[in-house]
Amino acid sequence: MATRNGPRTEPRTPLSRDRVLRAAVKVADEGGIESLTMRRLAEELGAEAMSLYYHVAKKEDVLDGIVGVIAGEINEAVGRIDVPSQGAAWKAAVRQRILTARQVFLRHPWAPRVFETRTDVSPAVVQYFDALIGLMRDGGFSNDLAHHALHALGSRALGFTQEMFDPGDGTGDESAAMLDAMAEQLPHLVGMLREIAHDDPDSTLGWCDDQTEFEFGLDLILDGLDRMRETA
Amino acid sequence: MATRNGPRTEPRTPLSRDRVLRAAVKVADEGGIESLTMRRLAEELGAEAMSLYYHVAKKEDVLDGIVGVIAGEINEAVGRIDVPSQGAAWKAAVRQRILTARQVFLRHPWAPRVFETRTDVSPAVVQYFDALIGLMRDGGFSNDLAHHALHALGSRALGFTQEMFDPGDGTGDESAAMLDAMAEQLPHLVGMLREIAHDDPDSTLGWCDDQTEFEFGLDLILDGLDRMRETA
DNA sequence: GGCCCGAACTTACCTTGTACGATATTGCGC
DNA sequence: GCGCAATATCGTACAAGGTAAGTTCGGGCC
């Protein structure tokens, strides 16, 4: 009765958890995370939705797996870094590591949201953090300070931030008139937006999270930690 | 034909966008954000799912509205604060404001996730940021520095952070044995966890975001900004 | 050949968002 | 009070998506 792909066609590479997860990343890369449905994923693999359940427990499991794949990509990237980290060099080492991890997220703009919604940590992520702690220890951090540092960095440690604030791509347009309208309600905000002219309309990750701002915040924290390290 | 609540029973307070949104917050407070469905929401209001659509455009609109309600709650809370903010006092003023906002999120643990997924900013949130900028200006911040500051704070400006790292509530139990098992794979992490003993198992918001760690990170950033303000 | 079993597939169910049109209710000029 | 338009609510129904259960297929082993 000739199923969709006939019984006697080419053998078709078998599914596997790994293949499923990689396909999931591909689908998300192409159509965004909301396009990732079990049916779409199956289609990508030339299979049926229910066949996936032989390799993953449920959709949550796919999301968990995706985090692992991305974290693996990050670990691979940072693993190639070889710079000194002893003493004062810790800061540059951590900085480079984080910015390298960030590169991966820039390739997968949907990934931050997935990372944030995961409740149990993947081994690959834990591994990443372990190495980061190692660098801090090299710099003379106490375990206590390293712990605080991880919390202080939060998602920034992995290379992304979630911005609460998006000055709506204030590109000329009609927004100038809009600013006038809001000026009395929001004097400080409008004053600020008017002045900063928003002259960097490129490279955003999520909402207004451009490279310059990311590095500003990162350096602010790293500098603060460095001071604590020295006075300890 | 006696509808669910009979045609002649007590008049039932009419729906309204505001009532719908408040009910939505209530449902989320009681059952978590995933329990918030249009049917459940209607039930809470003693109405039918489709009736809600007269007052809100779609579910996304409900989520947007929820953000407004919570932000309103925050604005109300911080509005009662009256402390000096000129010059060096800016830091204490901002600090208090943020920690006050945080109190609201501690009452609605599901809210951070909703805030993060909103793409267009609510007026109430913008208003909150405007006031925050005002405080920084009082402290002598340039508009440029205030802008950087907002990005550096990110969601912390509103009172919450998203932690990427959850040391699994390392309360004694079996986790001690687990630590031994991981010790060689993750030497730095295990060493850290062993030492910090994790002696504060209370007051978490989201993942391991306890008050102490929040304040540590917040102060780290505020102190850094304060230094920049002075040297400017 | 008959049997077992892993892998993939088929069907079908349930939840959830929401379009559409019918119905009920309210406010208001007379 | 009365009728009628505006306002508000409801009932029905469908589509998308996750997934439970049972079924089929093919290849290795006796």
Short mmCIF file of C-alpha atoms (C1' of nucleotides) in Angstrom, two decimals:
data_model
loop_
_atom_site.label_atom_id
_atom_site.label_comp_id
_atom_site.label_asym_id
_atom_site.label_seq_id
_atom_site.Cartn_x
_atom_site.Cartn_y
_atom_site.Cartn_z
CA MET A 1 0.00 0.00 0.00
CA ALA A 2 2.90 2.32 -0.75
CA THR A 3 3.50 4.54 2.22
CA ARG A 4 4.48 8.16 1.66
CA ASN A 5 8.03 7.25 0.73
CA GLY A 6 7.65 3.90 -0.87
CA PRO A 7 8.81 0.75 0.90
CA ARG A 8 11.51 0.05 -1.62
CA THR A 9 13.05 3.47 -2.11
CA GLU A 10 16.55 4.41 -1.01
CA PRO A 11 17.23 3.27 2.55
CA ARG A 12 17.12 6.75 4.14
CA THR A 13 19.57 7.52 6.89
CA PRO A 14 18.13 6.40 10.19
CA LEU A 15 17.03 8.88 12.80
CA SER A 16 18.90 9.37 16.01
CA ARG A 17 18.65 11.73 18.92
CA ASP A 18 21.60 13.64 17.62
CA ARG A 19 20.20 13.97 14.13
CA VAL A 20 16.89 15.14 15.54
CA LEU A 21 18.49 17.79 17.71
CA ARG A 22 20.66 19.11 14.92
CA ALA A 23 17.67 19.30 12.65
CA ALA A 24 15.83 21.20 15.37
CA VAL A 25 18.58 23.79 15.47
CA LYS A 26 18.42 24.06 11.71
CA VAL A 27 14.68 24.61 11.72
CA ALA A 28 14.98 27.27 14.42
CA ASP A 29 17.80 28.96 12.54
CA GLU A 30 15.70 29.14 9.44
CA GLY A 31 12.25 29.93 10.73
CA GLY A 32 12.69 31.07 14.30
CA ILE A 33 11.94 29.12 17.42
CA GLU A 34 8.19 29.42 17.02
CA SER A 35 8.42 27.53 13.75
CA LEU A 36 9.83 24.55 15.57
CA THR A 37 6.98 22.09 15.84
CA MET A 38 7.24 18.36 15.99
CA ARG A 39 5.61 18.06 12.58
CA ARG A 40 7.90 20.62 11.02
CA LEU A 41 10.88 18.92 12.58
CA ALA A 42 9.81 15.56 11.24
CA GLU A 43 9.34 17.05 7.80
CA GLU A 44 12.88 18.39 7.93
CA LEU A 45 14.06 14.86 8.59
CA GLY A 46 11.80 13.24 6.01
CA ALA A 47 9.96 11.38 8.73
CA GLU A 48 6.68 11.48 10.59
CA ALA A 49 6.14 13.47 13.76
CA MET A 50 5.55 10.44 15.93
CA SER A 51 8.74 8.81 14.82
CA LEU A 52 10.69 11.43 16.68
CA TYR A 53 9.30 10.17 19.94
CA TYR A 54 11.41 7.12 19.66
CA HIS A 55 14.48 9.29 20.06
CA VAL A 56 13.30 12.11 22.30
CA ALA A 57 10.92 11.91 25.21
CA LYS A 58 8.85 14.96 24.42
CA LYS A 59 9.17 18.42 23.00
CA GLU A 60 10.69 19.77 26.18
CA ASP A 61 13.38 17.20 25.68
CA VAL A 62 14.06 18.63 22.24
CA LEU A 63 14.47 22.08 23.73
CA ASP A 64 16.78 20.72 26.40
CA GLY A 65 18.73 18.98 23.70
CA ILE A 66 19.01 22.14 21.67
CA VAL A 67 20.61 23.87 24.61
CA GLY A 68 23.12 21.08 24.72
CA VAL A 69 23.90 21.43 21.03
CA ILE A 70 24.42 25.17 21.27
CA ALA A 71 26.42 24.86 24.46
CA GLY A 72 28.54 22.28 22.71
CA GLU A 73 29.13 24.71 19.89
CA ILE A 74 30.20 27.27 22.45
CA ASN A 75 32.52 24.88 24.23
CA GLU A 76 34.11 23.98 20.96
CA ALA A 77 34.69 27.62 20.12
CA VAL A 78 36.11 28.62 23.48
CA GLY A 79 38.13 25.44 23.62
CA ARG A 80 40.31 26.76 20.84
CA ILE A 81 41.28 29.78 22.92
CA ASP A 82 44.68 29.58 24.50
CA VAL A 83 45.64 32.67 26.46
CA PRO A 84 47.26 33.17 29.84
CA SER A 85 44.90 33.59 32.77
CA GLN A 86 47.14 33.77 35.80
CA GLY A 87 46.90 36.83 38.01
CA ALA A 88 45.85 40.02 36.32
CA ALA A 89 45.44 38.24 33.00
CA TRP A 90 42.23 36.62 34.25
CA LYS A 91 40.15 39.51 33.09
CA ALA A 92 41.23 39.45 29.48
CA ALA A 93 40.85 35.68 29.45
CA VAL A 94 37.30 35.75 30.80
CA ARG A 95 36.41 38.63 28.54
CA GLN A 96 37.57 36.85 25.45
CA ARG A 97 35.81 33.67 26.45
CA ILE A 98 32.51 35.41 26.97
CA LEU A 99 32.73 37.37 23.76
CA THR A 100 33.56 34.18 21.91
CA ALA A 101 30.52 32.48 23.38
CA ARG A 102 28.52 35.48 22.33
CA GLN A 103 29.49 34.90 18.73
CA VAL A 104 27.63 31.64 18.84
CA PHE A 105 24.48 33.33 20.06
CA LEU A 106 24.73 35.88 17.31
CA ARG A 107 24.46 32.96 14.91
CA HIS A 108 21.39 31.65 16.70
CA PRO A 109 19.35 34.69 17.72
CA TRP A 110 16.50 32.56 19.05
CA ALA A 111 18.75 30.67 21.42
CA PRO A 112 18.75 33.10 24.38
CA ARG A 113 15.04 32.62 24.81
CA VAL A 114 15.45 28.87 24.86
CA PHE A 115 18.29 29.00 27.34
CA GLU A 116 16.26 31.16 29.65
CA THR A 117 13.29 28.88 29.72
CA ARG A 118 15.24 25.74 30.53
CA THR A 119 14.95 24.81 34.15
CA ASP A 120 17.51 22.04 34.42
CA VAL A 121 21.05 22.73 33.37
CA SER A 122 22.71 20.81 30.60
CA PRO A 123 26.07 19.12 31.18
CA ALA A 124 27.63 21.21 28.43
CA VAL A 125 26.57 24.43 30.13
CA VAL A 126 27.89 23.24 33.44
CA GLN A 127 31.14 22.41 31.76
CA TYR A 128 31.32 25.92 30.38
CA PHE A 129 30.82 27.42 33.80
CA ASP A 130 33.39 25.14 35.32
CA ALA A 131 36.02 26.47 32.95
CA LEU A 132 34.96 30.02 33.67
CA ILE A 133 35.37 29.47 37.38
CA GLY A 134 38.78 28.04 36.63
CA LEU A 135 39.86 31.25 34.96
CA MET A 136 38.66 33.28 37.91
CA ARG A 137 40.51 31.04 40.29
CA ASP A 138 43.62 31.58 38.21
CA GLY A 139 43.09 35.26 38.79
CA GLY A 140 43.12 34.74 42.51
CA PHE A 141 39.38 34.75 43.16
CA SER A 142 38.19 33.06 46.32
CA ASN A 143 35.48 30.49 45.72
CA ASP A 144 33.08 32.85 47.36
CA LEU A 145 33.92 35.69 45.04
CA ALA A 146 33.75 33.43 42.01
CA HIS A 147 30.30 32.38 43.09
CA HIS A 148 29.15 35.94 43.47
CA ALA A 149 30.69 36.74 40.13
CA LEU A 150 28.67 34.09 38.34
CA HIS A 151 25.49 35.44 39.81
CA ALA A 152 26.46 38.99 39.00
CA LEU A 153 27.15 38.09 35.40
CA GLY A 154 24.03 36.00 35.03
CA SER A 155 23.30 35.27 31.41
CA ARG A 156 26.08 37.64 30.44
CA ALA A 157 28.50 34.91 31.42
CA LEU A 158 27.21 32.95 28.45
CA GLY A 159 27.31 35.89 26.13
CA PHE A 160 23.88 37.45 25.99
CA THR A 161 21.65 39.76 27.92
CA GLN A 162 17.97 40.36 27.90
CA GLU A 163 17.26 44.03 27.49
CA MET A 164 14.10 45.40 28.97
CA PHE A 165 14.35 48.55 27.07
CA ASP A 166 14.16 49.09 23.37
CA PRO A 167 14.27 52.67 22.10
CA GLY A 168 12.27 51.49 19.10
CA ASP A 169 15.04 51.73 16.54
CA GLY A 170 14.64 55.48 16.73
CA THR A 171 15.54 55.96 13.11
CA GLY A 172 14.43 59.42 12.01
CA ASP A 173 11.13 58.67 10.36
CA GLU A 174 8.05 59.73 12.23
CA SER A 175 9.64 59.08 15.57
CA ALA A 176 10.90 62.66 15.86
CA ALA A 177 7.36 63.93 15.96
CA MET A 178 6.49 61.19 18.38
CA LEU A 179 9.26 62.31 20.67
CA ASP A 180 7.76 65.78 20.79
CA ALA A 181 4.42 64.32 21.75
CA MET A 182 5.89 62.37 24.62
CA ALA A 183 8.25 65.07 25.80
CA GLU A 184 6.23 66.26 28.72
CA GLN A 185 5.20 62.86 29.92
CA LEU A 186 8.70 61.48 29.68
CA PRO A 187 11.09 64.40 29.91
CA HIS A 188 14.21 62.52 30.90
CA LEU A 189 13.75 59.69 28.46
CA VAL A 190 13.01 61.95 25.54
CA GLY A 191 15.90 64.20 26.45
CA MET A 192 18.21 61.23 26.52
CA LEU A 193 17.01 59.77 23.25
CA ARG A 194 17.26 63.12 21.54
CA GLU A 195 20.85 63.48 22.60
CA ILE A 196 22.29 60.09 21.97
CA ALA A 197 21.09 60.21 18.37
CA HIS A 198 21.26 56.45 18.45
CA ASP A 199 24.07 56.23 15.98
CA ASP A 200 24.61 52.51 15.91
CA PRO A 201 21.74 50.80 14.13
CA ASP A 202 23.50 47.51 13.53
CA SER A 203 24.23 44.12 15.01
CA THR A 204 21.44 43.55 17.45
CA LEU A 205 20.83 40.36 19.35
CA GLY A 206 17.36 40.21 20.72
CA TRP A 207 16.32 43.69 21.75
CA CYS A 208 18.80 46.47 21.29
CA ASP A 209 21.57 44.31 22.63
CA ASP A 210 24.34 45.51 20.43
CA GLN A 211 27.97 44.71 20.83
CA THR A 212 29.01 48.05 22.28
CA GLU A 213 26.44 47.98 25.03
CA PHE A 214 27.16 44.38 25.81
CA GLU A 215 30.83 45.09 26.22
CA PHE A 216 30.16 48.19 28.28
CA GLY A 217 28.12 46.23 30.80
CA LEU A 218 30.53 43.33 30.76
CA ASP A 219 33.55 45.51 31.41
CA LEU A 220 31.72 47.35 34.15
CA ILE A 221 31.22 44.07 35.97
CA LEU A 222 34.64 42.64 35.23
CA ASP A 223 36.34 45.83 36.40
CA GLY A 224 34.34 45.78 39.59
CA LEU A 225 35.28 42.17 40.23
CA ASP A 226 38.91 42.90 39.48
CA ARG A 227 38.94 45.54 42.16
CA MET A 228 37.47 43.13 44.68
CA ARG A 229 40.00 40.52 43.75
CA GLU A 230 42.85 42.93 44.46
CA THR A 231 41.60 44.18 47.77
CA ALA A 232 40.84 40.70 49.04
CA MET B 1 -32.86 27.29 27.79
CA ALA B 2 -31.07 28.40 30.94
CA THR B 3 -27.52 29.31 30.07
CA ARG B 4 -24.79 28.38 32.52
CA ASN B 5 -25.69 31.23 34.81
CA GLY B 6 -29.38 31.66 34.28
CA PRO B 7 -30.74 34.61 32.33
CA ARG B 8 -32.39 36.15 35.36
CA THR B 9 -29.81 35.61 38.05
CA GLU B 10 -27.83 38.43 39.65
CA PRO B 11 -26.69 40.91 37.01
CA ARG B 12 -22.98 39.95 37.07
CA THR B 13 -20.48 42.75 36.89
CA PRO B 14 -19.70 43.48 33.27
CA LEU B 15 -16.36 42.59 31.80
CA SER B 16 -13.82 45.19 30.89
CA ARG B 17 -10.28 45.17 29.66
CA ASP B 18 -9.10 46.07 33.10
CA ARG B 19 -11.08 43.35 34.82
CA VAL B 20 -9.82 40.82 32.31
CA LEU B 21 -6.22 41.79 32.86
CA ARG B 22 -6.49 41.74 36.63
CA ALA B 23 -8.11 38.34 36.47
CA ALA B 24 -5.27 37.18 34.26
CA VAL B 25 -2.76 38.23 36.89
CA LYS B 26 -4.78 36.40 39.49
CA VAL B 27 -4.86 33.22 37.47
CA ALA B 28 -1.13 33.40 36.87
CA ASP B 29 -0.48 34.07 40.53
CA GLU B 30 -2.47 31.02 41.50
CA GLY B 31 -1.56 28.51 38.85
CA GLY B 32 1.53 29.83 37.11
CA ILE B 33 1.70 31.45 33.72
CA GLU B 34 1.20 28.18 31.85
CA SER B 35 -2.20 27.84 33.48
CA LEU B 36 -3.32 31.05 31.88
CA THR B 37 -5.52 30.00 28.97
CA MET B 38 -8.38 31.95 27.54
CA ARG B 39 -10.85 29.38 28.80
CA ARG B 40 -9.40 29.35 32.28
CA LEU B 41 -9.41 33.13 32.30
CA ALA B 42 -13.02 33.25 31.21
CA GLU B 43 -13.91 30.77 33.92
CA GLU B 44 -12.27 32.99 36.49
CA LEU B 45 -14.52 35.78 35.32
CA GLY B 46 -17.64 33.67 35.11
CA ALA B 47 -17.81 34.20 31.36
CA GLU B 48 -17.12 32.31 28.16
CA ALA B 49 -13.78 32.32 26.40
CA MET B 50 -14.99 34.17 23.36
CA SER B 51 -16.45 36.95 25.42
CA LEU B 52 -12.98 38.07 26.33
CA TYR B 53 -12.27 38.92 22.74
CA TYR B 54 -14.55 41.87 22.96
CA HIS B 55 -12.14 43.47 25.39
CA VAL B 56 -8.77 42.18 24.27
CA ALA B 57 -7.56 41.61 20.75
CA LYS B 58 -5.88 38.28 21.29
CA LYS B 59 -3.92 36.39 23.88
CA GLU B 60 -0.76 38.33 23.14
CA ASP B 61 -2.73 41.40 24.04
CA VAL B 62 -3.53 39.85 27.39
CA LEU B 63 0.16 39.24 28.01
CA ASP B 64 0.97 42.81 27.01
CA GLY B 65 -1.74 44.00 29.32
CA ILE B 66 -0.40 41.94 32.19
CA VAL B 67 2.93 43.67 31.83
CA GLY B 68 1.12 46.95 32.13
CA VAL B 69 -0.67 45.85 35.28
CA ILE B 70 2.52 44.68 36.95
CA ALA B 71 4.41 47.76 35.83
CA GLY B 72 1.60 49.85 37.23
CA GLU B 73 1.95 48.04 40.51
CA ILE B 74 5.65 48.83 40.45
CA ASN B 75 5.10 52.48 39.64
CA GLU B 76 2.67 52.77 42.45
CA ALA B 77 5.14 51.25 44.87
CA VAL B 78 8.11 53.34 43.83
CA GLY B 79 5.92 56.42 43.64
CA ARG B 80 5.63 56.39 47.40
CA ILE B 81 9.39 56.69 47.77
CA ASP B 82 10.62 60.14 48.62
CA VAL B 83 14.34 60.35 49.13
CA PRO B 84 16.96 62.82 47.94
CA SER B 85 18.69 61.99 44.70
CA GLN B 86 20.93 64.96 44.03
CA GLY B 87 24.64 64.34 43.62
CA ALA B 88 26.04 61.40 45.48
CA ALA B 89 22.61 60.47 46.78
CA TRP B 90 21.63 59.18 43.34
CA LYS B 91 22.96 55.73 44.09
CA ALA B 92 20.90 55.12 47.20
CA ALA B 93 17.84 56.48 45.43
CA VAL B 94 18.24 54.20 42.43
CA ARG B 95 19.09 51.28 44.63
CA GLN B 96 16.00 51.69 46.74
CA ARG B 97 13.83 52.12 43.67
CA ILE B 98 15.07 48.94 42.06
CA LEU B 99 14.78 46.91 45.23
CA THR B 100 11.26 48.19 45.67
CA ALA B 101 10.38 47.17 42.14
CA ARG B 102 11.86 43.81 42.91
CA GLN B 103 9.41 43.31 45.73
CA VAL B 104 6.64 43.33 43.18
CA PHE B 105 8.29 40.59 41.15
CA LEU B 106 8.73 38.51 44.25
CA ARG B 107 4.97 38.59 44.56
CA HIS B 108 4.56 37.47 40.93
CA PRO B 109 7.31 34.94 40.26
CA TRP B 110 6.02 34.19 36.77
CA ALA B 111 6.23 37.83 35.70
CA PRO B 112 9.89 37.99 34.65
CA ARG B 113 9.26 35.46 31.93
CA VAL B 114 6.38 37.47 30.61
CA PHE B 115 8.32 40.69 30.65
CA GLU B 116 11.13 39.07 28.75
CA THR B 117 8.99 37.79 25.98
CA ARG B 118 7.21 41.08 25.30
CA THR B 119 8.57 42.80 22.26
CA ASP B 120 6.85 46.15 22.46
CA VAL B 121 7.27 48.20 25.59
CA SER B 122 4.33 49.22 27.70
CA PRO B 123 3.78 52.85 28.62
CA ALA B 124 4.01 52.01 32.30
CA VAL B 125 7.42 50.44 31.81
CA VAL B 126 8.62 53.41 29.83
CA GLN B 127 7.42 55.65 32.58
CA TYR B 128 9.40 53.66 35.11
CA PHE B 129 12.54 54.03 33.04
CA ASP B 130 11.97 57.72 32.60
CA ALA B 131 11.98 58.22 36.35
CA LEU B 132 15.08 56.09 36.69
CA ILE B 133 16.89 58.22 34.15
CA GLY B 134 15.77 61.25 36.10
CA LEU B 135 17.48 59.97 39.21
CA MET B 136 20.67 59.36 37.32
CA ARG B 137 20.56 62.83 35.85
CA ASP B 138 20.16 64.16 39.36
CA GLY B 139 23.34 62.35 40.17
CA GLY B 140 25.14 64.17 37.40
CA PHE B 141 25.05 61.48 34.73
CA SER B 142 25.43 62.60 31.15
CA ASN B 143 22.67 61.36 28.88
CA ASP B 144 25.19 59.08 27.30
CA LEU B 145 26.19 57.51 30.58
CA ALA B 146 22.58 57.12 31.63
CA HIS B 147 21.94 55.29 28.38
CA HIS B 148 24.83 52.96 28.92
CA ALA B 149 23.68 52.46 32.47
CA LEU B 150 20.26 51.25 31.40
CA HIS B 151 21.79 48.74 29.05
CA ALA B 152 24.26 47.61 31.68
CA LEU B 153 21.50 47.05 34.19
CA GLY B 154 19.21 45.34 31.72
CA SER B 155 16.37 43.56 33.47
CA ARG B 156 18.05 44.32 36.76
CA ALA B 157 16.78 47.86 36.41
CA LEU B 158 13.30 46.47 36.88
CA GLY B 159 14.27 44.27 39.75
CA PHE B 160 14.96 40.81 38.43
CA THR B 161 17.65 38.80 36.74
CA GLN B 162 17.63 35.57 34.85
CA GLU B 163 20.22 33.25 36.24
CA MET B 164 21.79 30.75 33.90
CA PHE B 165 23.21 28.76 36.68
CA ASP B 166 21.44 26.85 39.37
CA PRO B 167 23.53 24.83 41.79
CA GLY B 168 20.55 22.54 42.20
CA ASP B 169 19.61 23.65 45.70
CA GLY B 170 22.60 21.71 46.93
CA THR B 171 20.99 20.78 50.18
CA GLY B 172 22.91 17.88 51.73
CA ASP B 173 20.86 14.89 50.66
CA GLU B 174 22.37 12.74 47.97
CA SER B 175 24.05 15.67 46.27
CA ALA B 176 27.20 15.21 48.33
CA ALA B 177 27.80 11.86 46.67
CA MET B 178 26.94 13.39 43.35
CA LEU B 179 29.58 16.03 43.86
CA ASP B 180 32.19 13.34 44.36
CA ALA B 181 31.16 11.72 41.10
CA MET B 182 31.53 14.95 39.16
CA ALA B 183 34.65 16.11 40.89
CA GLU B 184 37.08 15.16 38.17
CA GLN B 185 34.97 16.35 35.30
CA LEU B 186 34.21 19.67 36.96
CA PRO B 187 36.97 20.34 39.45
CA HIS B 188 36.49 24.07 39.81
CA LEU B 189 32.73 23.97 40.05
CA VAL B 190 32.68 21.16 42.57
CA GLY B 191 35.38 22.84 44.59
CA MET B 192 33.38 26.02 44.65
CA LEU B 193 30.13 24.37 45.58
CA ARG B 194 31.79 22.36 48.33
CA GLU B 195 33.21 25.48 49.87
CA ILE B 196 30.34 27.90 49.74
CA ALA B 197 28.14 25.37 51.54
CA HIS B 198 25.24 27.20 50.02
CA ASP B 199 24.02 28.58 53.31
CA ASP B 200 21.09 30.61 52.08
CA PRO B 201 18.28 28.37 50.92
CA ASP B 202 15.58 30.97 51.02
CA SER B 203 13.86 33.64 48.99
CA THR B 204 14.45 32.62 45.41
CA LEU B 205 12.97 34.33 42.39
CA GLY B 206 13.21 32.18 39.33
CA TRP B 207 16.44 30.24 39.47
CA CYS B 208 18.69 30.81 42.41
CA ASP B 209 18.15 34.52 42.24
CA ASP B 210 18.16 35.28 45.89
CA GLN B 211 18.23 38.67 47.45
CA THR B 212 21.85 38.63 48.47
CA GLU B 213 23.10 37.78 45.02
CA PHE B 214 20.81 40.27 43.41
CA GLU B 215 22.09 43.04 45.61
CA PHE B 216 25.69 42.00 45.07
CA GLY B 217 25.36 42.30 41.32
CA LEU B 218 23.35 45.47 41.57
CA ASP B 219 25.87 47.17 43.82
CA LEU B 220 28.70 46.05 41.62
CA ILE B 221 27.13 47.87 38.70
CA LEU B 222 26.00 50.91 40.64
CA ASP B 223 29.43 51.34 42.17
CA GLY B 224 31.03 51.12 38.76
CA LEU B 225 28.66 53.72 37.39
CA ASP B 226 29.28 55.96 40.37
CA ARG B 227 32.98 55.95 39.64
CA MET B 228 32.36 56.89 36.04
CA ARG B 229 30.07 59.68 37.08
CA GLU B 230 32.79 61.15 39.30
CA THR B 231 35.59 60.98 36.80
CA ALA B 232 33.46 62.46 34.04
"C1'" DG C 1 10.98 -20.65 7.73
"C1'" DG C 2 9.27 -18.77 12.21
"C1'" DC C 3 10.23 -15.44 15.86
"C1'" DC C 4 11.67 -11.33 18.12
"C1'" DC C 5 12.49 -6.70 18.45
"C1'" DG C 6 13.84 -2.11 17.39
"C1'" DA C 7 12.43 1.62 14.37
"C1'" DA C 8 9.14 4.01 11.93
"C1'" DC C 9 4.37 4.92 10.80
"C1'" DT C 10 -0.97 5.60 11.22
"C1'" DT C 11 -4.72 7.02 13.50
"C1'" DA C 12 -6.79 9.54 16.63
"C1'" DC C 13 -7.51 12.36 20.82
"C1'" DC C 14 -7.10 16.45 23.52
"C1'" DT C 15 -5.90 21.14 24.49
"C1'" DT C 16 -5.76 25.76 23.05
"C1'" DG C 17 -6.39 29.95 20.23
"C1'" DT C 18 -9.69 32.22 17.71
"C1'" DA C 19 -13.07 33.25 13.39
"C1'" DC C 20 -17.95 33.86 12.60
"C1'" DG C 21 -22.43 34.63 13.33
"C1'" DA C 22 -26.35 34.45 16.57
"C1'" DT C 23 -28.11 36.14 20.69
"C1'" DA C 24 -28.74 38.85 24.72
"C1'" DT C 25 -28.46 43.20 27.07
"C1'" DT C 26 -28.22 48.11 27.65
"C1'" DG C 27 -28.92 52.97 26.95
"C1'" DC C 28 -31.83 56.45 25.09
"C1'" DG C 29 -34.99 59.33 22.59
"C1'" DC C 30 -39.96 59.21 22.38
"C1'" DG D 1 -42.97 52.11 29.33
"C1'" DC D 2 -41.33 51.09 24.11
"C1'" DG D 3 -38.53 50.23 20.33
"C1'" DC D 4 -34.08 50.18 18.35
"C1'" DA D 5 -29.38 50.69 17.64
"C1'" DA D 6 -25.15 50.02 19.97
"C1'" DT D 7 -22.84 47.23 23.08
"C1'" DA D 8 -21.64 43.00 25.10
"C1'" DT D 9 -21.78 37.96 25.49
"C1'" DC D 10 -22.20 33.37 23.91
"C1'" DG D 11 -22.26 28.81 21.00
"C1'" DT D 12 -20.34 26.45 17.49
"C1'" DA D 13 -16.61 25.08 15.01
"C1'" DC D 14 -12.16 24.73 13.07
"C1'" DA D 15 -7.08 24.53 12.79
"C1'" DA D 16 -2.64 23.84 14.86
"C1'" DG D 17 0.03 21.39 17.71
"C1'" DG D 18 1.57 17.77 21.35
"C1'" DT D 19 1.34 13.06 22.05
"C1'" DA D 20 -0.88 8.24 23.49
"C1'" DA D 21 -1.80 3.65 21.51
"C1'" DG D 22 -1.66 0.40 18.40
"C1'" DT D 23 0.36 -1.31 13.84
"C1'" DT D 24 3.59 -2.43 10.29
"C1'" DC D 25 8.11 -3.38 8.48
"C1'" DG D 26 12.55 -5.39 8.05
"C1'" DG D 27 16.57 -7.60 9.62
"C1'" DG D 28 19.09 -10.82 12.67
"C1'" DC D 29 18.90 -15.43 15.09
"C1'" DC D 30 17.47 -20.07 16.05
#
